[in-house]
XYZ file of N, CA and C in Angstrom:
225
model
N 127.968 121.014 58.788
C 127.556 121.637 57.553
C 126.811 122.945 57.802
N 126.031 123.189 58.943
C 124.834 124.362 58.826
C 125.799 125.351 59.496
N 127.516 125.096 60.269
C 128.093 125.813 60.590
C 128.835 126.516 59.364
N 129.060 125.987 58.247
C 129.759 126.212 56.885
C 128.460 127.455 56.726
N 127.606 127.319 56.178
C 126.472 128.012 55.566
C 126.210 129.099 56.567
N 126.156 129.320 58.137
C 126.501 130.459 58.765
C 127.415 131.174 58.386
N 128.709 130.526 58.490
C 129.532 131.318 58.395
C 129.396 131.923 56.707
N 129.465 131.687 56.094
C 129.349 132.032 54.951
C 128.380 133.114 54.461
N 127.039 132.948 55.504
C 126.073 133.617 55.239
C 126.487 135.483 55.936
N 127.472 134.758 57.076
C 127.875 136.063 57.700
C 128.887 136.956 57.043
N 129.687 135.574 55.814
C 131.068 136.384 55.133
C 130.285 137.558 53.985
N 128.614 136.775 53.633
C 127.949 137.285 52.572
C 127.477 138.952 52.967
N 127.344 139.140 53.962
C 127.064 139.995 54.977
C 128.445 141.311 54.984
N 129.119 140.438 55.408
C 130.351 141.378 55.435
C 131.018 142.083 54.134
N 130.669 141.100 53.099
C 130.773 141.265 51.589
C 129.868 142.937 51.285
N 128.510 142.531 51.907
C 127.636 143.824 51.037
C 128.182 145.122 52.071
N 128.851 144.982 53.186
C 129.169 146.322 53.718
C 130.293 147.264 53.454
N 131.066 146.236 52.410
C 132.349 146.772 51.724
C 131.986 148.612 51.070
N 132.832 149.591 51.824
C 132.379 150.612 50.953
C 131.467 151.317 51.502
N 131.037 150.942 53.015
C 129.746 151.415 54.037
C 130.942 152.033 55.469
N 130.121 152.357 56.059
C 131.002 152.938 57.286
C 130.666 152.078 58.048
N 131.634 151.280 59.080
C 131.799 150.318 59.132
C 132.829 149.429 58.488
N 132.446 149.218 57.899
C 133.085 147.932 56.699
C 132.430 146.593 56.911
N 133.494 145.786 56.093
C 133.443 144.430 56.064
C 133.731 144.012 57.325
N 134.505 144.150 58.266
C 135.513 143.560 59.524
C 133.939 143.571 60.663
N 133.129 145.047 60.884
C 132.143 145.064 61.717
C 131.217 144.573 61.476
N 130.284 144.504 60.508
C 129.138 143.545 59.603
C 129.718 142.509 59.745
N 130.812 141.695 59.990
C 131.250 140.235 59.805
C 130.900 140.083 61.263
N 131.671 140.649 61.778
C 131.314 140.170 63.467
C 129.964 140.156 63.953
N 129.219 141.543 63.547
C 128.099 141.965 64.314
C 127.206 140.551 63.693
N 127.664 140.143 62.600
C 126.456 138.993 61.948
C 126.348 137.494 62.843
N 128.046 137.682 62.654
C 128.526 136.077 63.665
C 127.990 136.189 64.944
N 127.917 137.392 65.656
C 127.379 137.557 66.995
C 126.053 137.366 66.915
N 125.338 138.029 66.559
C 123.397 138.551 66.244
C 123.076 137.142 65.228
N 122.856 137.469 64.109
C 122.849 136.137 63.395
C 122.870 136.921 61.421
N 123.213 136.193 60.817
C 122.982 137.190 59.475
C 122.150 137.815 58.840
N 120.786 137.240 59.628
C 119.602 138.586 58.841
C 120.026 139.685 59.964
N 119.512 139.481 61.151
C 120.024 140.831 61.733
C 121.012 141.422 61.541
N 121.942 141.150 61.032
C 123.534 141.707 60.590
C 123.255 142.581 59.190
N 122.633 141.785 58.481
C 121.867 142.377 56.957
C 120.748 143.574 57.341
N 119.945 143.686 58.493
C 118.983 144.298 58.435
C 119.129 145.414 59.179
N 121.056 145.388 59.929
C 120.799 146.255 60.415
C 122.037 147.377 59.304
N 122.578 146.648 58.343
C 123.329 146.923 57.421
C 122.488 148.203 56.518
N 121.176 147.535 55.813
C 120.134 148.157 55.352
C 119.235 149.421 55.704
N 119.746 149.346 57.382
C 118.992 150.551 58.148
C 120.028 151.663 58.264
N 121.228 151.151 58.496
C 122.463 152.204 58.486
C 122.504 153.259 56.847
N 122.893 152.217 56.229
C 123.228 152.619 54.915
C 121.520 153.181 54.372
N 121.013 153.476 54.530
C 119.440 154.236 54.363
C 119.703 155.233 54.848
N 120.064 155.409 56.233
C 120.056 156.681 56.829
C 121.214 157.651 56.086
N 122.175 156.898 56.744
C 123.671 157.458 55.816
C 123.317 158.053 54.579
N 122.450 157.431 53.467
C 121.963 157.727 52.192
C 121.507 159.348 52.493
N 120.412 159.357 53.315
C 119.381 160.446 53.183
C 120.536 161.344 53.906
N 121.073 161.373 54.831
C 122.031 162.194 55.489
C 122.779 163.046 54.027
N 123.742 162.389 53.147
C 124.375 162.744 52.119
C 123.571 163.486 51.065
N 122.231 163.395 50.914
C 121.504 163.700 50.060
C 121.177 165.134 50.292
N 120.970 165.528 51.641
C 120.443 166.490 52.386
C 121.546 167.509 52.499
N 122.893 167.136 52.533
C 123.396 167.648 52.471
C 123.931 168.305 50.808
N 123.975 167.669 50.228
C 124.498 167.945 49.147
C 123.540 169.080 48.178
N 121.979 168.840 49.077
C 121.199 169.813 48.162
C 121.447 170.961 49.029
N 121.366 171.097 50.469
C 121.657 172.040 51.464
C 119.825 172.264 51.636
N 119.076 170.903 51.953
C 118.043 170.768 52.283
C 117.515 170.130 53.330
N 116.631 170.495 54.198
C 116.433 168.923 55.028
C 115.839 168.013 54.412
N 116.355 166.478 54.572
C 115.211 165.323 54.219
C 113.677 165.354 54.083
N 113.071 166.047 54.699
C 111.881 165.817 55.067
C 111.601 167.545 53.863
N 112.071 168.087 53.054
C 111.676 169.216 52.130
C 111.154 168.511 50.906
N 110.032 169.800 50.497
C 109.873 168.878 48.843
C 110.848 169.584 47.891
N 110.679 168.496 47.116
C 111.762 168.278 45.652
C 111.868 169.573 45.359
N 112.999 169.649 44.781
C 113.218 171.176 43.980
C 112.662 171.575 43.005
N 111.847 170.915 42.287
C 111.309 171.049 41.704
C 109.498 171.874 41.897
N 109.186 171.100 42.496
C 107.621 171.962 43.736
C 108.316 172.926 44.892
N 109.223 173.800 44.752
C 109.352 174.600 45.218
C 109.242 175.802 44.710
N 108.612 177.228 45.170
C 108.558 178.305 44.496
C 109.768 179.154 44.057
N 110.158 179.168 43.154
C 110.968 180.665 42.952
C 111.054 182.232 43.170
N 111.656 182.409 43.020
C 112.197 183.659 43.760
C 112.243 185.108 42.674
N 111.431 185.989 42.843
C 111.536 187.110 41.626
C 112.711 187.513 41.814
């Protein structure tokens, strides 16, 4: 039974990476290997970074700038 609920916990895993780089196929394994929080936690650390990466780009800012808003303008 606690092998059912692993696995499952790892399919749950592979489920939230759908749509991440990676995917489902690497989060499934990396979970079954490591165990499913580490599979989840390292899911959470990727897709964070990835986040701020896209963000930074899209304003043509670094991460670490303040908001566009508290920035000065330009005469």
């Amino acid at each position: 039974m606690a092998h059912v609920v692993y696995i499952a916990l790892c399919l749950m895993v592979g489920a939230f990476a759908i749509g991440q780089r990676g995917g489902f196929f690497l989060y499934f394994i990396l979970s079954l290997a490591m165990s499913p929080l580490a599979g989840l936690l390292i899911l959470i650390i990727a897709t964070s970074r990835l986040d701020q990466e896209r963000r930074s780009v899209l304003t043509d800012r670094p991460p670490s700038a303040p908001p566009l808003s508290q920035q000065t303008s330009r005469p």
